[in-house]
Amino acid sequence: MALFQLSRRDALILALFALVVVTMPVWTAPFGANYPGLMQKFAIYAIFAIGFNILFGLTGYLSFGHAAFLGVGSYTAVWSFKLLTMDALPALLLAVLVSGLFALVIGFLSLRRSGIYFSILTLAFAQMSYNLAYSVLTPITNGETSLQLTMQDPRVIDLAFSERGVGLPTASLFGVTLSGLSGFYFCAVVLLIAFFFAQKVFASPFGMMLRGIKSNQMRMSYTGFNTRPYALTAFVISGMYAGLAGALLAVTDPLAGAERMQWTASGEVVLMTILGGVGTLIGPVMGAWLIKYFENIFSSFNEGILSRFFDFVPEPLHDTVVAISSKFVGEGWQLTLGLLFVFVVVFLPGGIMEGVRRIGALFRRRGSPPKADAMRVQPAE
Amino acid sequence: MTTSERNVVLHVDDVSKNFGGLHALADIDLEVEQGKTHAIIGPNGAGKSTLLNVIIGRLAPTSGAVVFDGQVLTGKKPHQINQLGVARVFQTPEIFPELTVLQNVMVPAFARRDGAFRVNVLRSVEGEAALRDEAEAILEDVGLAARRVSHAGALSRGDKRRMELAMCLIQHPRLLLLDEPTAGMSRHDTNTTIELLQKIKARGMTKVIIEHDMHVVFSLADKISVLSGGRIIAEGLPDEVRGNVKVQEAYLGGAHRLEAVH
């Protein structure tokens, strides 16, 4: 069936990616990042970044308001938990649906402009959502206290089949509790599905039209394409990805707060995508993992850890080295991340993936004559 | 075909275009027959590109209308006009620099097959063998087959023009508008392009062409309109225009230059 077909190259990438994701608890161990809470975030923010990249990477429209859809997804999922059932699937489906509708409205209005004006419009809508969540919409969002589960939730589907238990319930999938490692594996499977769909979009005629819009929108219209619905579809798809990520955040921790919609969260996904490589499939995933790693692990390094790390440095220098490097870890993690970001943008405009490509090209040039390389380029890549 | 059976496919009806106080086009009437090549010539600033922009829907005329095959083009969006079968080569090549040459030619093929908007995510571009073969054949025609995996942005200006021509041809347009299709080309490439355009003409494609190069104009045109100061000052068969004193004064600057090219 056409729906499940991938080119051999994409199928191989998907298989390798699946291997990497499934074995995450193993390879994150040396970095001290192998606890479920962080690995769940790795999977969730990878989905967020992959979806964002479908809009930014393919069409070139830079949205500064995608956290709004993340927040809408979280709220929808928590409401699904409160009103219907603790099962994760209805929550995900509803979240994707509602954030998609939300993206349709915001996208329809924002896409009347392009370039910086589009970015500002999306930022304005996201900040509006953020502020409304704290004010007018408190009946839905529960304002500053965040939307959370209570003992009085109706949960009509669950309670039709079983008695109300003791304490607050946790999210589940067909009766299996999703917490810790099982929660991570649930997010991992959703990530793989999301990645697969992104591959389909990238390889499809639709994806090529989106690239055409990024490359020369005027040529696209004189070539017979109505470009706005194309861009709007990409916007809605990426909004749905964000909603899916937001719902997964609620699955792993049934709580939704407005701070998820703040502009810093929107900026973060932009950084992830640029850091990893705009317009590539793997890049945004790498960017998401790197930033989440910095935020959660690098930020917890203290002088004690540094002192042990720099044990090999002779005594008179040791304290100086530790004192200087301590400014870059712990609370200073954003300094390191910022420097890394500047380095990437200046020297590797294509992000980490461009670095990977350059290293790969270096090896290939050494291994085989360059002529064979030129022949290997796929015409319809 | 006798004159009484004249089959006018493009009708520019009393079109004027003002930019503020400037009359860029004044009362233009133009009839282009099916399968013919109609050249528009004239000095710089005569309004040739403005006229083309009005036809293609890039500019709205101040008054008048453009009718193509019974459909009023005026007021339609560029993609709607293209979907009716009108394609255009621009004065400065409008291409997709980040895509490969082959992809550049395949994109318009999708517009022709799938229409103005279709979310096609189930199929893959790689699986579109028929369209790819067609694109490769057209690249062969314009002499760019060897460059098909290159990024279009890396092509020379002349090659970009030829690729843009291929992008239009793959759509099998019923009307092709060419804005100086050979500008920036070497003499050799110009001749190849002329041959190519003559080949298309044999297939019955209607063309409107703006050109400065008289060699190109007299090689291709069935009919010539001379534009000067926003007005059509002469119109007729190539030989008639060549002999028209008014034209020579306004534009050609004397008969000797025409003799020089023939």
XYZ file of C-alpha atoms in Angstrom:
643
model
C 0.000 0.000 0.000
C 1.255 3.442 -0.910
C 0.612 4.654 2.624
C 3.321 2.464 4.130
C 5.873 2.638 1.344
C 9.234 4.264 1.851
C 12.224 4.446 -0.437
C 14.969 2.034 0.520
C 17.070 4.904 1.818
C 14.248 6.247 4.006
C 13.394 2.763 5.271
C 17.012 2.307 6.322
C 17.040 5.685 8.076
C 13.805 4.805 9.877
C 15.215 1.442 10.984
C 18.411 3.042 12.309
C 16.434 5.791 13.993
C 14.146 3.218 15.624
C 17.196 1.370 16.910
C 18.634 4.554 18.380
C 15.351 5.502 20.049
C 14.582 2.049 21.448
C 18.078 1.650 22.899
C 18.025 5.122 24.404
C 18.109 3.847 28.020
C 21.414 2.125 27.178
C 23.339 4.835 25.347
C 22.196 7.682 27.555
C 23.578 5.939 30.652
C 27.193 7.190 30.271
C 25.849 10.754 30.072
C 23.784 10.322 33.206
C 20.630 10.969 31.200
C 19.027 7.538 31.388
C 16.189 8.358 33.739
C 12.690 7.985 32.291
C 11.557 11.561 32.940
C 14.316 12.985 30.752
C 14.072 10.342 28.058
C 10.340 11.050 27.806
C 11.234 14.712 27.216
C 13.776 13.650 24.569
C 11.046 11.809 22.664
C 8.372 14.481 23.171
C 10.462 17.495 22.169
C 11.809 15.573 19.191
C 8.195 15.289 17.972
C 7.692 19.009 18.584
C 10.835 19.884 16.591
C 10.107 17.455 13.725
C 6.680 19.029 13.311
C 8.028 22.565 13.536
C 10.538 21.698 10.834
C 7.757 20.606 8.450
C 6.660 24.238 8.460
C 9.964 26.082 8.879
C 12.265 23.656 7.090
C 10.074 23.022 4.065
C 8.119 26.243 3.501
C 10.536 28.692 5.130
C 7.763 30.287 7.209
C 9.307 30.943 10.632
C 6.657 30.671 13.334
C 7.452 32.175 16.712
C 4.265 30.916 18.294
C 4.302 27.151 18.103
C 4.312 26.730 21.874
C 0.671 27.829 21.785
C -0.224 24.575 20.039
C 1.866 22.620 22.536
C -0.139 24.234 25.325
C -3.479 23.619 23.611
C -2.490 19.957 23.217
C -1.673 19.674 26.917
C -4.915 21.315 28.037
C -6.969 19.137 25.704
C -5.278 15.968 26.936
C -5.808 16.855 30.603
C -9.463 17.643 29.912
C -9.786 14.286 28.186
C -8.344 12.672 31.325
C -10.698 14.635 33.551
C -13.899 14.204 31.567
C -13.544 10.940 29.671
C -10.868 8.446 30.530
C -7.268 8.084 31.678
C -6.502 6.145 28.496
C -3.841 7.959 26.492
C -5.185 7.343 22.966
C -8.365 9.469 23.163
C -6.282 12.191 24.798
C -3.755 12.164 21.940
C -6.429 12.076 19.256
C -8.419 14.922 20.767
C -5.273 16.980 21.344
C -4.179 16.578 17.715
C -7.665 17.497 16.533
C -8.092 20.574 18.727
C -4.572 21.913 18.150
C -5.089 21.337 14.425
C -8.256 23.465 14.485
C -6.443 26.084 16.528
C -3.589 26.084 14.008
C -6.076 26.392 11.156
C -7.446 29.650 12.571
C -4.087 31.159 13.561
C -2.445 29.969 10.345
C -5.262 31.332 8.184
C -4.775 34.789 9.682
C -0.970 34.764 9.984
C -0.277 33.437 6.489
C -1.778 36.576 4.960
C 1.718 37.969 5.521
C 5.151 36.494 5.001
C 8.641 36.994 6.362
C 9.075 38.919 9.586
C 5.414 40.007 9.632
C 4.304 36.382 9.654
C 6.681 35.654 12.547
C 5.397 38.635 14.517
C 1.776 37.613 13.922
C 2.373 34.085 15.207
C 4.247 35.485 18.199
C 1.359 37.841 18.912
C -1.231 35.055 18.739
C 0.842 32.827 21.020
C 1.348 35.567 23.601
C -2.353 36.305 23.405
C -3.133 32.655 24.132
C -0.654 32.687 26.994
C -2.201 35.750 28.592
C -5.763 34.574 27.999
C -4.918 31.309 29.746
C -4.077 33.361 32.833
C -7.081 35.676 32.638
C -10.296 35.216 30.690
C -9.886 31.514 30.088
C -9.203 30.476 33.699
C -12.378 28.329 33.809
C -10.718 26.169 31.143
C -7.066 26.533 32.108
C -7.328 26.921 35.870
C -4.967 29.893 35.565
C -1.844 30.008 37.672
C -2.562 26.841 39.612
C -2.425 24.842 36.362
C -5.009 22.395 35.145
C -4.709 19.130 37.074
C -6.603 15.988 37.946
C -8.831 16.024 41.015
C -10.657 13.373 43.016
C -13.989 14.783 41.778
C -13.312 14.474 38.037
C -16.286 12.880 36.224
C -14.155 10.591 33.942
C -17.375 9.184 32.537
C -15.903 6.339 30.462
C -13.587 4.991 33.166
C -16.164 5.207 35.933
C -18.756 3.421 33.823
C -16.589 0.302 33.995
C -14.818 0.508 37.338
C -14.964 2.044 40.779
C -13.112 5.233 41.630
C -9.754 4.173 43.077
C -7.812 5.620 45.947
C -5.631 8.598 45.090
C -5.190 10.285 41.721
C -5.043 7.930 38.742
C -2.220 7.868 36.181
C -2.479 7.759 32.407
C -2.705 4.320 30.861
C -2.928 2.507 27.554
C -5.561 -0.263 27.441
C -5.203 -0.698 31.199
C -1.382 -0.665 31.252
C -0.081 2.173 33.390
C 2.135 4.646 31.532
C 4.746 5.858 33.929
C 8.501 5.711 34.081
C 9.977 3.423 31.439
C 6.608 2.340 30.010
C 5.783 6.019 29.620
C 9.028 6.517 27.741
C 8.379 3.604 25.402
C 4.900 4.902 24.675
C 6.404 8.295 23.733
C 9.088 6.505 21.702
C 6.511 4.632 19.605
C 4.592 7.866 18.978
C 7.900 9.525 18.009
C 8.634 6.784 15.477
C 5.172 7.150 13.930
C 5.636 10.930 13.800
C 9.071 10.505 12.227
C 7.683 8.089 9.638
C 4.954 10.530 8.653
C 7.520 13.328 8.349
C 9.547 11.094 6.023
C 6.447 10.581 3.894
C 5.860 14.348 3.710
C 9.504 15.046 2.832
C 9.549 12.495 0.019
C 6.107 13.357 -1.379
C 5.111 15.703 -4.193
C 3.431 17.793 -1.474
C 6.801 18.157 0.262
C 8.431 19.202 -2.987
C 5.764 21.878 -3.505
C 6.487 23.202 0.008
C 10.184 23.412 -0.893
C 9.167 25.263 -4.031
C 7.303 27.808 -1.898
C 10.410 28.301 0.229
C 12.614 28.650 -2.832
C 10.508 30.991 -4.982
C 6.905 31.610 -4.041
C 6.311 33.901 -7.010
C 7.425 31.219 -9.452
C 5.085 28.794 -7.716
C 2.047 31.002 -8.376
C 3.021 31.630 -12.005
C 3.471 27.883 -12.315
C -0.170 27.352 -11.386
C -0.022 26.636 -7.661
C -2.295 28.255 -5.157
C 0.443 28.652 -2.571
C -1.569 29.755 0.445
C -3.462 26.490 1.081
C -0.152 24.649 0.721
C 1.473 26.784 3.403
C -1.665 26.561 5.552
C -1.671 22.763 5.344
C 1.971 22.692 6.430
C 1.102 25.068 9.267
C -1.776 22.859 10.445
C 0.323 19.680 10.238
C 3.091 21.248 12.303
C 0.497 22.586 14.759
C -0.844 19.038 15.119
C 2.663 17.737 15.839
C 2.999 20.385 18.552
C -0.389 19.388 19.978
C 0.686 15.750 19.963
C 3.853 16.652 21.864
C 1.809 18.691 24.334
C -0.556 15.766 24.891
C 2.373 13.456 25.578
C 3.669 15.910 28.171
C 0.259 15.566 29.833
C 0.337 11.768 29.535
C 3.668 11.528 31.319
C 2.631 14.141 33.898
C -1.117 14.953 33.926
C -0.787 18.657 34.453
C -1.048 21.595 32.077
C 0.154 25.102 32.802
C 0.155 28.229 30.713
C 3.937 28.660 30.991
C 4.158 25.967 28.301
C 2.804 28.550 25.850
C 5.240 31.315 26.740
C 7.344 32.827 23.971
C 10.537 31.333 25.385
C 9.074 27.885 24.707
C 8.305 28.950 21.126
C 11.846 30.237 20.768
C 13.264 26.995 22.105
C 11.870 24.911 19.254
C 13.308 27.418 16.766
C 16.721 26.945 18.406
C 16.370 23.150 18.343
C 15.614 23.167 14.625
C 18.381 25.591 13.653
C 20.928 23.901 15.910
C 20.199 20.478 14.445
C 19.730 21.497 10.813
C 16.769 23.226 9.178
C 15.042 21.188 6.502
C 16.646 17.875 7.468
C 14.781 14.978 9.045
C 17.254 14.031 11.774
C 18.559 17.519 12.554
C 15.630 18.800 14.632
C 15.695 15.585 16.677
C 19.380 16.072 17.471
C 18.784 19.719 18.302
C 15.937 18.794 20.646
C 18.031 16.172 22.434
C 21.008 18.477 22.793
C 18.991 21.334 24.242
C 17.037 19.098 26.614
C 20.292 17.491 27.710
C 21.834 20.869 28.440
C 18.734 22.058 30.244
C 18.470 18.997 32.475
C 21.951 17.525 32.933
C 24.506 20.180 32.112
C 22.629 22.565 34.376
C 23.093 20.248 37.336
C 26.885 20.037 37.087
C 28.507 21.672 40.106
C 32.044 22.454 41.235
C 32.392 19.066 42.884
C 31.836 17.243 39.600
C 34.164 19.655 37.769
C 36.851 19.264 40.398
C 36.821 15.487 39.883
C 36.739 15.919 36.096
C 39.825 18.155 36.152
C 41.765 15.901 38.548
C 44.507 15.494 35.956
C 45.311 19.224 36.038
C 48.276 20.034 38.365
C 47.457 21.681 41.674
C 48.341 25.377 41.104
C 46.157 25.513 38.000
C 43.433 23.170 39.178
C 41.360 25.671 41.150
C 41.538 28.294 38.391
C 40.374 25.847 35.735
C 37.502 24.698 37.925
C 36.544 28.275 38.786
C 36.462 29.334 35.127
C 34.692 26.280 33.775
C 32.106 26.388 36.548
C 30.763 29.569 34.968
C 29.764 27.497 31.931
C 27.904 24.732 33.752
C 25.227 24.659 36.409
C 23.334 27.923 36.289
C 25.560 29.020 33.433
C 24.395 26.252 31.081
C 22.642 28.759 28.872
C 25.975 30.508 28.326
C 27.447 27.307 26.902
C 24.348 26.662 24.841
C 24.431 30.233 23.541
C 28.082 29.938 22.552
C 27.368 26.612 20.870
C 24.462 28.176 19.001
C 26.616 31.088 17.814
C 29.322 28.666 16.742
C 26.869 26.541 14.758
C 25.140 29.461 13.050
C 28.448 31.107 12.087
C 30.450 28.071 11.023
C 27.771 25.497 10.198
C 24.738 27.363 8.835
C 23.171 23.985 8.064
C 23.363 22.971 11.725
C 24.800 19.810 13.223
C 23.644 17.849 10.172
C 25.869 19.980 7.942
C 28.778 19.102 10.236
C 27.895 15.421 9.889
C 27.683 15.770 6.107
C 31.030 17.534 5.916
C 32.730 14.864 8.011
C 31.078 12.186 5.862
C 32.263 13.884 2.665
C 35.780 14.073 4.092
C 35.842 10.333 4.674
C 34.337 9.512 1.297
C 36.825 11.711 -0.526
C 39.603 9.832 1.146
C 38.046 6.422 0.503
C 36.970 6.659 -3.135
C 37.631 8.870 -6.150
C 35.373 11.954 -6.185
C 33.889 11.047 -9.558
C 32.065 8.053 -8.087
C 30.525 10.471 -5.571
C 28.957 12.643 -8.212
C 27.397 9.604 -9.819
C 25.826 8.507 -6.562
C 23.673 11.631 -6.237
C 20.040 10.691 -6.669
C 18.213 12.862 -9.193
C 14.923 12.922 -7.311
C 16.413 13.257 -3.861
C -6.266 29.338 -43.252
C -7.956 32.381 -44.755
C -8.372 35.639 -42.899
C -12.093 35.091 -42.438
C -11.320 31.955 -40.430
C -8.870 33.788 -38.205
C -8.835 32.057 -34.871
C -7.968 34.695 -32.286
C -6.985 33.044 -29.012
C -5.653 36.050 -27.087
C -7.424 39.344 -27.216
C -6.032 42.430 -25.495
C -8.995 44.762 -25.543
C -8.365 48.497 -25.208
C -5.963 48.146 -22.299
C -4.510 51.198 -20.571
C -2.219 51.281 -17.594
C -1.298 54.373 -15.653
C 1.325 54.614 -12.968
C 0.373 57.845 -11.253
C 0.537 60.390 -14.070
C 2.549 58.149 -16.363
C 0.653 56.461 -19.165
C 2.640 53.248 -19.479
C 0.081 51.725 -21.831
C -2.561 53.627 -23.803
C -5.473 51.963 -25.610
C -3.645 48.786 -26.551
C -5.518 46.439 -28.861
C -3.849 43.197 -29.719
C -5.087 40.003 -31.335
C -2.985 36.868 -31.290
C -3.985 33.978 -33.496
C -3.909 30.338 -32.531
C -0.551 28.725 -33.222
C 1.124 31.970 -34.250
C 4.131 33.747 -32.809
C 3.428 37.390 -32.121
C 6.444 39.545 -31.394
C 6.263 42.820 -29.512
C 9.195 45.085 -30.141
C 9.974 48.620 -29.171
C 12.571 50.802 -27.483
C 13.305 50.580 -23.748
C 10.486 51.973 -21.662
C 7.942 51.470 -24.451
C 5.740 49.398 -22.129
C 6.504 45.908 -23.436
C 7.038 44.266 -20.060
C 4.111 46.186 -18.589
C 1.903 44.739 -21.313
C 3.133 41.227 -20.552
C 2.545 41.813 -16.834
C -1.020 42.902 -17.550
C -1.654 39.786 -19.657
C -0.269 37.435 -17.003
C -2.178 39.091 -14.145
C 0.811 40.541 -12.364
C -0.520 44.057 -12.938
C -4.162 45.102 -13.090
C -4.925 47.355 -16.058
C -6.359 50.804 -15.341
C -8.975 50.099 -18.008
C -9.642 47.457 -20.613
C -9.480 43.686 -20.370
C -7.506 40.700 -21.523
C -9.458 37.755 -22.907
C -7.871 34.380 -23.484
C -9.887 31.741 -25.277
C -13.194 33.260 -24.208
C -12.089 33.701 -20.570
C -11.458 37.139 -19.100
C -7.993 37.000 -17.516
C -8.202 40.445 -15.962
C -8.845 40.110 -12.230
C -7.775 36.474 -12.073
C -4.902 35.353 -9.854
C -1.589 34.273 -11.450
C -2.152 30.597 -10.611
C -5.632 30.667 -12.121
C -4.276 32.188 -15.312
C -1.600 29.514 -15.475
C -4.151 26.765 -14.922
C -6.021 28.073 -17.978
C -2.935 27.274 -20.026
C -0.801 30.413 -19.965
C 2.879 30.065 -19.011
C 5.556 32.711 -18.839
C 9.321 33.013 -19.123
C 10.502 36.062 -17.183
C 13.064 38.657 -18.127
C 15.143 37.662 -15.101
C 14.819 33.899 -14.754
C 12.369 32.944 -11.999
C 13.458 29.501 -10.894
C 13.910 27.405 -7.730
C 17.626 27.915 -7.018
C 17.739 25.422 -4.113
C 16.214 22.565 -6.090
C 17.965 20.467 -8.711
C 17.439 21.147 -12.404
C 15.303 18.025 -12.727
C 13.159 19.006 -9.736
C 12.734 22.500 -11.183
C 11.193 20.968 -14.283
C 9.141 18.393 -12.364
C 7.398 20.958 -10.121
C 5.453 22.570 -13.015
C 4.537 19.102 -14.250
C 2.789 18.496 -10.924
C 0.881 21.765 -11.316
C -0.350 20.591 -14.685
C -1.349 17.138 -13.444
C -2.612 17.843 -9.910
C -4.047 21.341 -10.327
C -3.613 24.410 -8.167
C -3.761 22.582 -4.837
C -3.538 18.947 -3.853
C -2.104 17.420 -0.690
C -0.353 14.414 -2.101
C 1.604 12.782 0.729
C 0.937 9.134 -0.019
C 3.056 8.976 -3.148
C 6.725 9.790 -3.401
C 8.430 11.993 -5.961
C 10.754 9.088 -6.671
C 7.762 6.950 -7.616
C 6.593 9.444 -10.258
C 8.462 7.739 -13.083
C 6.250 9.064 -15.883
C 6.679 12.703 -14.897
C 10.401 12.242 -14.391
C 10.834 10.691 -17.829
C 8.911 13.566 -19.343
C 11.065 16.111 -17.487
C 14.235 14.371 -18.619
C 13.038 14.368 -22.238
C 12.377 18.108 -22.109
C 15.780 18.733 -20.496
C 17.220 16.812 -23.404
C 15.353 19.150 -25.783
C 16.768 22.295 -24.196
C 20.231 20.760 -23.893
C 20.405 20.556 -20.098
C 20.173 16.793 -19.607
C 23.755 16.611 -18.403
C 23.059 19.166 -15.660
C 19.908 17.535 -14.285
C 21.316 16.775 -10.819
C 22.974 20.186 -10.424
C 21.441 22.785 -8.161
C 19.626 25.243 -10.382
C 21.200 28.193 -8.562
C 24.601 27.092 -9.855
C 23.635 27.376 -13.539
C 24.832 30.180 -15.799
C 22.281 32.852 -16.680
C 21.774 31.412 -20.145
C 21.247 27.913 -18.744
C 18.762 29.285 -16.201
C 16.761 30.764 -19.068
C 16.748 27.503 -20.934
C 15.689 25.667 -17.792
C 12.898 28.187 -17.225
C 11.783 27.567 -20.784
C 11.755 23.826 -20.048
C 9.691 24.538 -16.906
C 7.093 26.247 -19.086
C 7.179 23.684 -21.896
C 6.493 20.714 -19.619
C 3.124 22.262 -18.855
C 2.150 22.138 -22.559
C 0.769 25.667 -22.288
C -1.620 26.859 -24.953
C -0.122 30.306 -24.718
C 3.524 30.932 -23.923
C 4.734 34.422 -23.025
C 8.433 35.003 -23.485
C 10.152 38.093 -22.105
C 13.484 38.351 -23.909
C 14.130 34.613 -23.926
C 17.621 34.919 -25.369
C 18.979 37.871 -23.379
C 22.324 36.999 -21.857
C 22.850 33.997 -24.120
C 25.791 33.345 -26.381
C 25.159 33.427 -30.139
C 25.316 29.648 -30.206
C 22.794 29.260 -27.368
C 20.569 31.875 -28.994
C 20.486 29.853 -32.196
C 19.707 26.663 -30.263
C 16.861 28.462 -28.526
C 15.516 29.760 -31.837
C 15.549 26.216 -33.229
C 13.776 24.972 -30.126
C 11.113 27.668 -30.361
C 10.616 26.896 -34.049
C 10.131 23.247 -33.122
C 7.470 24.188 -30.564
C 5.784 26.351 -33.142
C 5.452 23.329 -35.356
C 3.460 21.741 -32.526
C 0.991 24.627 -32.658
C 1.755 26.491 -29.437
C 0.751 30.151 -29.477
C 3.478 32.529 -28.364
C 3.851 36.178 -27.470
C 7.474 37.216 -27.441
C 9.247 40.383 -26.378
C 12.677 40.615 -27.878
C 15.411 43.109 -28.623
C 17.434 40.821 -30.827
C 16.088 41.408 -34.365
C 17.679 38.188 -35.553
C 15.467 36.297 -33.085
C 12.394 38.368 -33.927
C 12.619 37.877 -37.684
C 13.440 34.180 -37.273
C 10.339 33.484 -35.226
C 7.616 36.083 -35.614
C 4.527 35.638 -37.760
C 3.318 39.060 -36.812
C 5.000 42.027 -35.160
C 3.560 44.849 -33.099
C 5.750 47.850 -32.499
C 5.244 49.562 -29.168
C 6.495 53.071 -28.508
C 5.528 55.372 -25.673
C 2.833 52.974 -24.541
C 1.083 52.872 -27.926
C 1.145 50.458 -30.797
C 2.609 52.532 -33.626
C 2.755 49.786 -36.230
C 1.596 46.250 -36.705
C 1.884 43.719 -39.439
C 3.828 40.904 -41.043
C 7.586 40.997 -40.490
C 8.265 42.328 -43.978
C 5.698 45.094 -43.627
C 7.146 46.210 -40.319
C 10.642 46.104 -41.696
C 9.663 48.485 -44.433
C 7.664 50.836 -42.225
C 9.362 54.241 -42.109
C 7.669 55.236 -38.861
C 9.032 52.160 -37.156
C 12.501 52.766 -38.396
C 12.427 56.291 -37.064
C 10.917 55.413 -33.706
C 12.848 52.341 -32.899
C 15.202 50.957 -35.422
C 17.061 54.174 -36.089
C 17.378 53.707 -39.824
C 17.076 50.982 -42.443
C 20.733 50.038 -42.419
C 20.389 48.228 -39.087
C 17.665 46.007 -40.386
C 19.656 45.254 -43.490
C 22.577 44.385 -41.288
C 20.741 41.512 -39.662
C 19.368 40.123 -42.889
